[in-house]
Amino acid sequence: MAEAIPATISGQPVLILKEGTERTRGKDAQRGNIMAAKVLAEAVKTSLGPRGMDKMLVASFGDVTITSDGATILKEMDVQHPAAKMMAEVAKTQDDEVGDGTTSAVVLAGELVSKAEELINKDIHPTVIVDGYRRAQEKALQVLNDIAVNVDSKDKETLRKVAAIAMASKLVSESRDMLADIAVDAMLQVSQKTAEGFKADVEDVKVEKKPGESLAETKLIQGVVLDKEVVHSGMPKRVEEAKIALVNAALEVEKTEFDAKINIQNPEEMKAFLDEEEKILKDMAEKVAKSGANVLVCQKGIDDLTQHFLAKRSILAVRRASEKDMEKLSRATGARIVTNLDDLKAEDLGYAKVVEERKIGDDKMTFIEGCKSPHAVAILIRGGTQRFVDEAERSLHDALCVVRDVIRDPRIVAGGGSVEVEIAGQLKRWAESLSGKEQLAALAFAEALEGIPLALAENSGLDPLDIIVELRASHEKGQKWTGIDATECKVKDMMKDNVIEPAAVKQQILKSASEAASMLLKIDDIIAAGKSKEPPGGPPKRPGGEDGSSEFD
Ligand SMILES: Nc1ncnc2c1ncn2[C@@H]1O[C@H](COP(=O)(O)OP(=O)(O)OP(=O)(O)O)[C@@H](O)[C@H]1O
Ligand SMILES: [Mg+2]
């Protein structure tokens, strides 16, 4: 139902909304939103778990992405419907907060909305459902807290298992043990103990990728890798005991922004002019050399002539490094980023044992190893094709994130649907203490949680209903970690099976999914502004137009 004119007074229409505005109200609005959320959840559901399928996403320019990462699928799908956009945001929040569990969050949100639809059809008001969901979510978080197992945040073995499970559901799962080792070593190296506990940031691990060789060649590098080559062929390709200058200024003669004319009357003047330019460019190289630097990383460009003079001085130089790389290099080597070459002094220089350009695949990259700071690490991902290394990077990102999650909040739970079934069981028992309609909502929440093991079972080719009955029975007997082993396709104790995940991920799934579902359910009116009909560049100009203004006043 769409309307532009919502009211009339004695036959006279009263315009409230702009022309072209679409308005959908009441049950229609709800149904539309619920439908959009369900469709999206269904779409990602088949990619949940180790037996889940991947999606091939083709962008409008023909770029192809192959992934099973929930957040990436929804981002690349570029959905239109506002409710579908909210679901995509759930995945994004999940990704930003904990880095894993994006598919689960969207599936759970879809289940919550779909269970709510059944209740709405039974004439239960959405606000009652939302209240029930809120209480159920609090209880679920409490149960999760009770059953989560404390671990040692420096225990490599645990961290490795968590990292491997995060990658179990990805294209790279064959090599997950090797990648898990790399992820754990990298994360432990950048983590630091502070007064409030351990601090670890995924951003501190620099991840570079290059197609070629195979995934097995993926390596942890003690230092920083720049996807840049040494600028001049005459420069050394390897410098030991490197003294590194970081410069954020162009080593070029800058062109002025305004037009200037130089009147040259004779060849001598021309020569003088060129000599002067050469002198300026040479001076730049001299300034770098004077500071004692033997490596220069420049954020801007370096003129060919300056490159030549730097090469003469045996200085290895790299240009157009990104701001992020400069900051990372500064932290890693202890160098100060200098914006004015005249300020460059010996004490601004950073240190690394070796700086070397190496040929990786078709390209050359610069490795800065053995840095001053022991916290500098990088990972160089290799693999058959560009698409494969892209997906490997996303998977490694998930692994780094879950390791970080456990370092920050050292509590784990078992996966394979076990934690969801346990929480659902306890919720159902607790719901008995609630009054009529709220109880129904809490039960619906519990059933929605079972949507995760159901999806895992379905994706593993098992009969979901048989499995859920078996799981419920096992949990009622007090075996709180029984879940679905997707590799052997049967019901097992997931904790013993080493299918473990950070409690923080499950916590965030519960929070973001129920928040999004509640938000969607409370909407009963969608007012969408009409599409702007103006051509790009604004409305056509009318000299002396209706508003009484002209171009000239
Ligand atoms: N070996 C396994 N057996 C059973 N279930 C597993 C196994 N490994 C992982 N899982 C389960 O798979 C689910 C995770 O699947 P997946 O990684 O595809 O989705 P996600 O983590 O929710 O989202 P994403 O990784 O896309 O951000 C979790 O519920 C986890 O417990
Ligand atoms: Mg995952």
PDB file of N, CA, C and O and ligand atoms in Angstrom, residues 47-50 52 68-71 73 94-95 99-105 164-170 176 398 414-418 420 452 456 460 483-487 494 497 499 501 505-506 509, ligand 1:
ATOM      1  N   SER A  47      25.931 -21.234   3.686  1.00  0.00           N
ATOM      2  CA  SER A  47      27.385 -21.155   3.781  1.00  0.00           C
ATOM      3  C   SER A  47      27.869 -21.290   5.222  1.00  0.00           C
ATOM      4  O   SER A  47      29.049 -21.098   5.502  1.00  0.00           O
ATOM      5  N   LEU A  48      26.961 -21.648   6.135  1.00  0.00           N
ATOM      6  CA  LEU A  48      27.356 -21.786   7.547  1.00  0.00           C
ATOM      7  C   LEU A  48      28.080 -23.108   7.794  1.00  0.00           C
ATOM      8  O   LEU A  48      27.628 -24.163   7.369  1.00  0.00           O
ATOM      9  N   GLY A  49      29.174 -23.012   8.514  1.00  0.00           N
ATOM     10  CA  GLY A  49      29.877 -24.221   8.972  1.00  0.00           C
ATOM     11  C   GLY A  49      30.837 -24.802   7.959  1.00  0.00           C
ATOM     12  O   GLY A  49      30.908 -24.365   6.814  1.00  0.00           O
ATOM     13  N   PRO A  50      31.596 -25.832   8.408  1.00  0.00           N
ATOM     14  CA  PRO A  50      32.640 -26.415   7.558  1.00  0.00           C
ATOM     15  C   PRO A  50      32.079 -27.081   6.309  1.00  0.00           C
ATOM     16  O   PRO A  50      32.784 -27.228   5.314  1.00  0.00           O
ATOM     17  N   GLY A  52      29.508 -25.878   4.748  1.00  0.00           N
ATOM     18  CA  GLY A  52      28.756 -24.851   4.035  1.00  0.00           C
ATOM     19  C   GLY A  52      29.346 -24.601   2.656  1.00  0.00           C
ATOM     20  O   GLY A  52      30.486 -24.942   2.384  1.00  0.00           O
ATOM     21  N   SER A  68      32.879 -17.457   1.663  1.00  0.00           N
ATOM     22  CA  SER A  68      31.809 -17.978   2.507  1.00  0.00           C
ATOM     23  C   SER A  68      31.686 -17.080   3.728  1.00  0.00           C
ATOM     24  O   SER A  68      31.037 -17.431   4.701  1.00  0.00           O
ATOM     25  N   ASP A  69      32.339 -15.947   3.680  1.00  0.00           N
ATOM     26  CA  ASP A  69      32.322 -15.023   4.802  1.00  0.00           C
ATOM     27  C   ASP A  69      31.046 -14.184   4.757  1.00  0.00           C
ATOM     28  O   ASP A  69      30.815 -13.437   3.806  1.00  0.00           O
ATOM     29  N   GLY A  70      30.238 -14.330   5.801  1.00  0.00           N
ATOM     30  CA  GLY A  70      28.926 -13.664   5.833  1.00  0.00           C
ATOM     31  C   GLY A  70      29.005 -12.175   5.546  1.00  0.00           C
ATOM     32  O   GLY A  70      28.259 -11.649   4.719  1.00  0.00           O
ATOM     33  N   ALA A  71      29.930 -11.501   6.235  1.00  0.00           N
ATOM     34  CA  ALA A  71      30.018 -10.046   6.080  1.00  0.00           C
ATOM     35  C   ALA A  71      30.362  -9.676   4.639  1.00  0.00           C
ATOM     36  O   ALA A  71      29.796  -8.731   4.081  1.00  0.00           O
ATOM     37  N   ILE A  73      29.794 -11.517   1.904  1.00  0.00           N
ATOM     38  CA  ILE A  73      28.675 -11.841   1.011  1.00  0.00           C
ATOM     39  C   ILE A  73      27.675 -10.687   1.011  1.00  0.00           C
ATOM     40  O   ILE A  73      27.278 -10.177  -0.038  1.00  0.00           O
ATOM     41  N   GLN A  94      29.183  -7.310  13.604  1.00  0.00           N
ATOM     42  CA  GLN A  94      29.797  -8.531  14.104  1.00  0.00           C
ATOM     43  C   GLN A  94      31.262  -8.598  13.666  1.00  0.00           C
ATOM     44  O   GLN A  94      32.144  -8.918  14.455  1.00  0.00           O
ATOM     45  N   ASP A  95      31.499  -8.254  12.416  1.00  0.00           N
ATOM     46  CA  ASP A  95      32.846  -8.285  11.861  1.00  0.00           C
ATOM     47  C   ASP A  95      33.746  -7.272  12.573  1.00  0.00           C
ATOM     48  O   ASP A  95      34.871  -7.571  12.946  1.00  0.00           O
ATOM     49  N   GLY A  99      35.053 -10.044  14.608  1.00  0.00           N
ATOM     50  CA  GLY A  99      35.730 -10.583  13.424  1.00  0.00           C
ATOM     51  C   GLY A  99      35.267 -11.931  12.919  1.00  0.00           C
ATOM     52  O   GLY A  99      35.651 -12.358  11.855  1.00  0.00           O
ATOM     53  N   ASP A 100      34.450 -12.642  13.706  1.00  0.00           N
ATOM     54  CA  ASP A 100      33.965 -13.940  13.233  1.00  0.00           C
ATOM     55  C   ASP A 100      32.495 -14.062  13.644  1.00  0.00           C
ATOM     56  O   ASP A 100      31.980 -13.256  14.410  1.00  0.00           O
ATOM     57  N   GLY A 101      31.827 -15.077  13.097  1.00  0.00           N
ATOM     58  CA  GLY A 101      30.438 -15.294  13.487  1.00  0.00           C
ATOM     59  C   GLY A 101      29.468 -14.416  12.730  1.00  0.00           C
ATOM     60  O   GLY A 101      28.326 -14.221  13.154  1.00  0.00           O
ATOM     61  N   THR A 102      29.881 -13.877  11.580  1.00  0.00           N
ATOM     62  CA  THR A 102      28.991 -12.968  10.853  1.00  0.00           C
ATOM     63  C   THR A 102      27.828 -13.736  10.237  1.00  0.00           C
ATOM     64  O   THR A 102      26.689 -13.273  10.263  1.00  0.00           O
ATOM     65  N   THR A 103      28.107 -14.924   9.700  1.00  0.00           N
ATOM     66  CA  THR A 103      27.028 -15.712   9.106  1.00  0.00           C
ATOM     67  C   THR A 103      26.035 -16.122  10.194  1.00  0.00           C
ATOM     68  O   THR A 103      24.824 -15.976  10.025  1.00  0.00           O
ATOM     69  N   SER A 104      26.562 -16.601  11.308  1.00  0.00           N
ATOM     70  CA  SER A 104      25.696 -17.015  12.416  1.00  0.00           C
ATOM     71  C   SER A 104      24.795 -15.874  12.872  1.00  0.00           C
ATOM     72  O   SER A 104      23.611 -16.080  13.134  1.00  0.00           O
ATOM     73  N   ALA A 105      25.360 -14.665  12.978  1.00  0.00           N
ATOM     74  CA  ALA A 105      24.570 -13.532  13.462  1.00  0.00           C
ATOM     75  C   ALA A 105      23.393 -13.254  12.527  1.00  0.00           C
ATOM     76  O   ALA A 105      22.273 -13.005  12.979  1.00  0.00           O
ATOM     77  N   ALA A 164      42.187 -22.416  14.242  1.00  0.00           N
ATOM     78  CA  ALA A 164      41.939 -23.450  13.227  1.00  0.00           C
ATOM     79  C   ALA A 164      40.438 -23.622  12.995  1.00  0.00           C
ATOM     80  O   ALA A 164      39.999 -23.775  11.851  1.00  0.00           O
ATOM     81  N   ILE A 165      39.646 -23.555  14.057  1.00  0.00           N
ATOM     82  CA  ILE A 165      38.196 -23.717  13.894  1.00  0.00           C
ATOM     83  C   ILE A 165      37.601 -22.538  13.123  1.00  0.00           C
ATOM     84  O   ILE A 165      36.698 -22.714  12.306  1.00  0.00           O
ATOM     85  N   ALA A 166      38.134 -21.349  13.342  1.00  0.00           N
ATOM     86  CA  ALA A 166      37.610 -20.197  12.603  1.00  0.00           C
ATOM     87  C   ALA A 166      37.849 -20.376  11.106  1.00  0.00           C
ATOM     88  O   ALA A 166      37.115 -19.854  10.275  1.00  0.00           O
ATOM     89  N   MET A 167      38.895 -21.134  10.750  1.00  0.00           N
ATOM     90  CA  MET A 167      39.203 -21.325   9.327  1.00  0.00           C
ATOM     91  C   MET A 167      38.650 -22.643   8.789  1.00  0.00           C
ATOM     92  O   MET A 167      38.759 -22.914   7.590  1.00  0.00           O
ATOM     93  N   ALA A 168      38.061 -23.441   9.694  1.00  0.00           N
ATOM     94  CA  ALA A 168      37.552 -24.759   9.278  1.00  0.00           C
ATOM     95  C   ALA A 168      36.463 -24.622   8.227  1.00  0.00           C
ATOM     96  O   ALA A 168      36.279 -25.497   7.386  1.00  0.00           O
ATOM     97  N   SER A 169      35.744 -23.501   8.282  1.00  0.00           N
ATOM     98  CA  SER A 169      34.609 -23.338   7.380  1.00  0.00           C
ATOM     99  C   SER A 169      34.980 -22.578   6.118  1.00  0.00           C
ATOM    100  O   SER A 169      34.115 -22.124   5.389  1.00  0.00           O
ATOM    101  N   LYS A 170      36.295 -22.430   5.874  1.00  0.00           N
ATOM    102  CA  LYS A 170      36.720 -21.612   4.732  1.00  0.00           C
ATOM    103  C   LYS A 170      37.420 -22.447   3.673  1.00  0.00           C
ATOM    104  O   LYS A 170      37.825 -23.576   3.912  1.00  0.00           O
ATOM    105  N   ARG A 176      44.621 -25.242   7.416  1.00  0.00           N
ATOM    106  CA  ARG A 176      44.291 -24.415   8.576  1.00  0.00           C
ATOM    107  C   ARG A 176      45.279 -24.545   9.727  1.00  0.00           C
ATOM    108  O   ARG A 176      45.510 -23.564  10.438  1.00  0.00           O
ATOM    109  N   ASP A 398      39.817 -13.589   9.949  1.00  0.00           N
ATOM    110  CA  ASP A 398      38.954 -14.214  10.959  1.00  0.00           C
ATOM    111  C   ASP A 398      39.802 -14.894  12.032  1.00  0.00           C
ATOM    112  O   ASP A 398      39.532 -14.764  13.226  1.00  0.00           O
ATOM    113  N   ALA A 414      32.216 -24.409  23.288  1.00  0.00           N
ATOM    114  CA  ALA A 414      32.349 -25.354  22.185  1.00  0.00           C
ATOM    115  C   ALA A 414      31.368 -24.974  21.077  1.00  0.00           C
ATOM    116  O   ALA A 414      30.319 -24.392  21.335  1.00  0.00           O
ATOM    117  N   GLY A 415      31.745 -25.286  19.830  1.00  0.00           N
ATOM    118  CA  GLY A 415      30.901 -24.928  18.687  1.00  0.00           C
ATOM    119  C   GLY A 415      30.079 -26.101  18.194  1.00  0.00           C
ATOM    120  O   GLY A 415      29.650 -26.940  18.991  1.00  0.00           O
ATOM    121  N   GLY A 416      29.904 -26.140  16.893  1.00  0.00           N
ATOM    122  CA  GLY A 416      29.122 -27.225  16.299  1.00  0.00           C
ATOM    123  C   GLY A 416      27.666 -27.221  16.760  1.00  0.00           C
ATOM    124  O   GLY A 416      27.006 -28.259  16.744  1.00  0.00           O
ATOM    125  N   GLY A 417      27.185 -26.059  17.168  1.00  0.00           N
ATOM    126  CA  GLY A 417      25.792 -25.954  17.598  1.00  0.00           C
ATOM    127  C   GLY A 417      25.580 -26.316  19.057  1.00  0.00           C
ATOM    128  O   GLY A 417      24.474 -26.134  19.589  1.00  0.00           O
ATOM    129  N   SER A 418      26.633 -26.801  19.736  1.00  0.00           N
ATOM    130  CA  SER A 418      26.434 -27.267  21.115  1.00  0.00           C
ATOM    131  C   SER A 418      26.021 -26.133  22.049  1.00  0.00           C
ATOM    132  O   SER A 418      25.083 -26.288  22.841  1.00  0.00           O
ATOM    133  N   GLU A 420      24.554 -23.369  21.369  1.00  0.00           N
ATOM    134  CA  GLU A 420      23.205 -22.874  21.065  1.00  0.00           C
ATOM    135  C   GLU A 420      22.144 -23.807  21.648  1.00  0.00           C
ATOM    136  O   GLU A 420      21.147 -23.350  22.218  1.00  0.00           O
ATOM    137  N   ILE A 452      20.676 -22.495  14.420  1.00  0.00           N
ATOM    138  CA  ILE A 452      22.104 -22.673  14.076  1.00  0.00           C
ATOM    139  C   ILE A 452      22.450 -24.161  13.943  1.00  0.00           C
ATOM    140  O   ILE A 452      22.935 -24.576  12.885  1.00  0.00           O
ATOM    141  N   LEU A 456      23.526 -26.198  10.546  1.00  0.00           N
ATOM    142  CA  LEU A 456      24.771 -26.988  10.459  1.00  0.00           C
ATOM    143  C   LEU A 456      24.464 -28.415  10.031  1.00  0.00           C
ATOM    144  O   LEU A 456      25.163 -28.999   9.200  1.00  0.00           O
ATOM    145  N   SER A 460      25.424 -30.324   6.537  1.00  0.00           N
ATOM    146  CA  SER A 460      26.252 -31.534   6.575  1.00  0.00           C
ATOM    147  C   SER A 460      25.538 -32.721   5.951  1.00  0.00           C
ATOM    148  O   SER A 460      26.037 -33.843   6.000  1.00  0.00           O
ATOM    149  N   GLY A 483      27.372 -31.608  20.171  1.00  0.00           N
ATOM    150  CA  GLY A 483      27.010 -30.834  18.985  1.00  0.00           C
ATOM    151  C   GLY A 483      27.215 -31.692  17.753  1.00  0.00           C
ATOM    152  O   GLY A 483      27.391 -32.911  17.858  1.00  0.00           O
ATOM    153  N   ILE A 484      27.197 -31.014  16.597  1.00  0.00           N
ATOM    154  CA  ILE A 484      27.319 -31.772  15.350  1.00  0.00           C
ATOM    155  C   ILE A 484      28.750 -31.720  14.850  1.00  0.00           C
ATOM    156  O   ILE A 484      29.273 -30.634  14.561  1.00  0.00           O
ATOM    157  N   ASP A 485      29.374 -32.870  14.752  1.00  0.00           N
ATOM    158  CA  ASP A 485      30.704 -32.904  14.150  1.00  0.00           C
ATOM    159  C   ASP A 485      30.522 -32.931  12.636  1.00  0.00           C
ATOM    160  O   ASP A 485      30.093 -33.925  12.066  1.00  0.00           O
ATOM    161  N   ALA A 486      30.867 -31.823  12.035  1.00  0.00           N
ATOM    162  CA  ALA A 486      30.575 -31.712  10.603  1.00  0.00           C
ATOM    163  C   ALA A 486      31.547 -32.504   9.744  1.00  0.00           C
ATOM    164  O   ALA A 486      31.270 -32.763   8.585  1.00  0.00           O
ATOM    165  N   THR A 487      32.695 -32.883  10.301  1.00  0.00           N
ATOM    166  CA  THR A 487      33.619 -33.667   9.476  1.00  0.00           C
ATOM    167  C   THR A 487      33.178 -35.126   9.439  1.00  0.00           C
ATOM    168  O   THR A 487      33.199 -35.767   8.395  1.00  0.00           O
ATOM    169  N   MET A 494      31.721 -31.737  21.465  1.00  0.00           N
ATOM    170  CA  MET A 494      32.522 -30.795  20.670  1.00  0.00           C
ATOM    171  C   MET A 494      33.740 -30.274  21.426  1.00  0.00           C
ATOM    172  O   MET A 494      34.743 -29.908  20.821  1.00  0.00           O
ATOM    173  N   ASP A 497      36.242 -32.742  20.978  1.00  0.00           N
ATOM    174  CA  ASP A 497      36.583 -32.757  19.559  1.00  0.00           C
ATOM    175  C   ASP A 497      37.409 -31.527  19.153  1.00  0.00           C
ATOM    176  O   ASP A 497      37.742 -31.338  17.981  1.00  0.00           O
ATOM    177  N   VAL A 499      36.466 -28.498  18.893  1.00  0.00           N
ATOM    178  CA  VAL A 499      35.769 -27.454  18.126  1.00  0.00           C
ATOM    179  C   VAL A 499      35.437 -26.343  19.112  1.00  0.00           C
ATOM    180  O   VAL A 499      34.377 -26.338  19.733  1.00  0.00           O
ATOM    181  N   GLU A 501      35.442 -22.145  20.302  1.00  0.00           N
ATOM    182  CA  GLU A 501      35.340 -20.771  19.777  1.00  0.00           C
ATOM    183  C   GLU A 501      35.362 -19.787  20.937  1.00  0.00           C
ATOM    184  O   GLU A 501      35.007 -20.142  22.052  1.00  0.00           O
ATOM    185  N   VAL A 505      32.695 -14.183  20.722  1.00  0.00           N
ATOM    186  CA  VAL A 505      32.014 -14.246  19.424  1.00  0.00           C
ATOM    187  C   VAL A 505      30.543 -14.608  19.630  1.00  0.00           C
ATOM    188  O   VAL A 505      29.639 -13.967  19.078  1.00  0.00           O
ATOM    189  N   LYS A 506      30.294 -15.619  20.450  1.00  0.00           N
ATOM    190  CA  LYS A 506      28.907 -16.053  20.689  1.00  0.00           C
ATOM    191  C   LYS A 506      28.108 -14.947  21.383  1.00  0.00           C
ATOM    192  O   LYS A 506      26.932 -14.747  21.103  1.00  0.00           O
ATOM    193  N   ILE A 509      27.152 -12.435  18.830  1.00  0.00           N
ATOM    194  CA  ILE A 509      26.103 -12.953  17.941  1.00  0.00           C
ATOM    195  C   ILE A 509      24.743 -12.747  18.603  1.00  0.00           C
ATOM    196  O   ILE A 509      23.802 -12.239  17.986  1.00  0.00           O
TER     197      ILE A 509
HETATM  198  N1  LIG B   1      34.523 -29.160  12.761  1.00  0.00           N
HETATM  199  C1  LIG B   1      33.351 -28.599  12.997  1.00  0.00           C
HETATM  200  N2  LIG B   1      32.270 -29.329  13.274  1.00  0.00           N
HETATM  201  C2  LIG B   1      31.099 -28.751  13.498  1.00  0.00           C
HETATM  202  N3  LIG B   1      30.845 -27.454  13.473  1.00  0.00           N
HETATM  203  C3  LIG B   1      31.867 -26.657  13.239  1.00  0.00           C
HETATM  204  C4  LIG B   1      33.176 -27.173  12.981  1.00  0.00           C
HETATM  205  N4  LIG B   1      33.980 -26.133  12.739  1.00  0.00           N
HETATM  206  C5  LIG B   1      33.208 -25.019  12.841  1.00  0.00           C
HETATM  207  N5  LIG B   1      31.949 -25.329  13.153  1.00  0.00           N
HETATM  208  C6  LIG B   1      30.800 -24.428  13.361  1.00  0.00           C
HETATM  209  O1  LIG B   1      30.569 -23.665  12.217  1.00  0.00           O
HETATM  210  C7  LIG B   1      30.018 -22.412  12.581  1.00  0.00           C
HETATM  211  C8  LIG B   1      30.790 -21.291  11.964  1.00  0.00           C
HETATM  212  O2  LIG B   1      30.638 -21.324  10.577  1.00  0.00           O
HETATM  213  P1  LIG B   1      31.168 -20.160   9.664  1.00  0.00           P
HETATM  214  O3  LIG B   1      32.570 -19.841  10.028  1.00  0.00           O
HETATM  215  O4  LIG B   1      30.854 -20.551   8.280  1.00  0.00           O
HETATM  216  O5  LIG B   1      30.230 -18.973  10.015  1.00  0.00           O
HETATM  217  P2  LIG B   1      30.413 -17.781  11.029  1.00  0.00           P
HETATM  218  O6  LIG B   1      31.614 -17.980  11.881  1.00  0.00           O
HETATM  219  O7  LIG B   1      29.122 -17.615  11.709  1.00  0.00           O
HETATM  220  O8  LIG B   1      30.579 -16.545  10.077  1.00  0.00           O
HETATM  221  P3  LIG B   1      31.858 -16.042   9.254  1.00  0.00           P
HETATM  222  O9  LIG B   1      32.980 -16.977   9.527  1.00  0.00           O
HETATM  223  O10 LIG B   1      31.373 -16.070   7.853  1.00  0.00           O
HETATM  224  O11 LIG B   1      32.107 -14.680   9.755  1.00  0.00           O
HETATM  225  C9  LIG B   1      30.084 -22.317  14.089  1.00  0.00           C
HETATM  226  O12 LIG B   1      28.820 -22.532  14.637  1.00  0.00           O
HETATM  227  C10 LIG B   1      31.064 -23.425  14.445  1.00  0.00           C
HETATM  228  O13 LIG B   1      30.794 -23.951  15.712  1.00  0.00           O
END
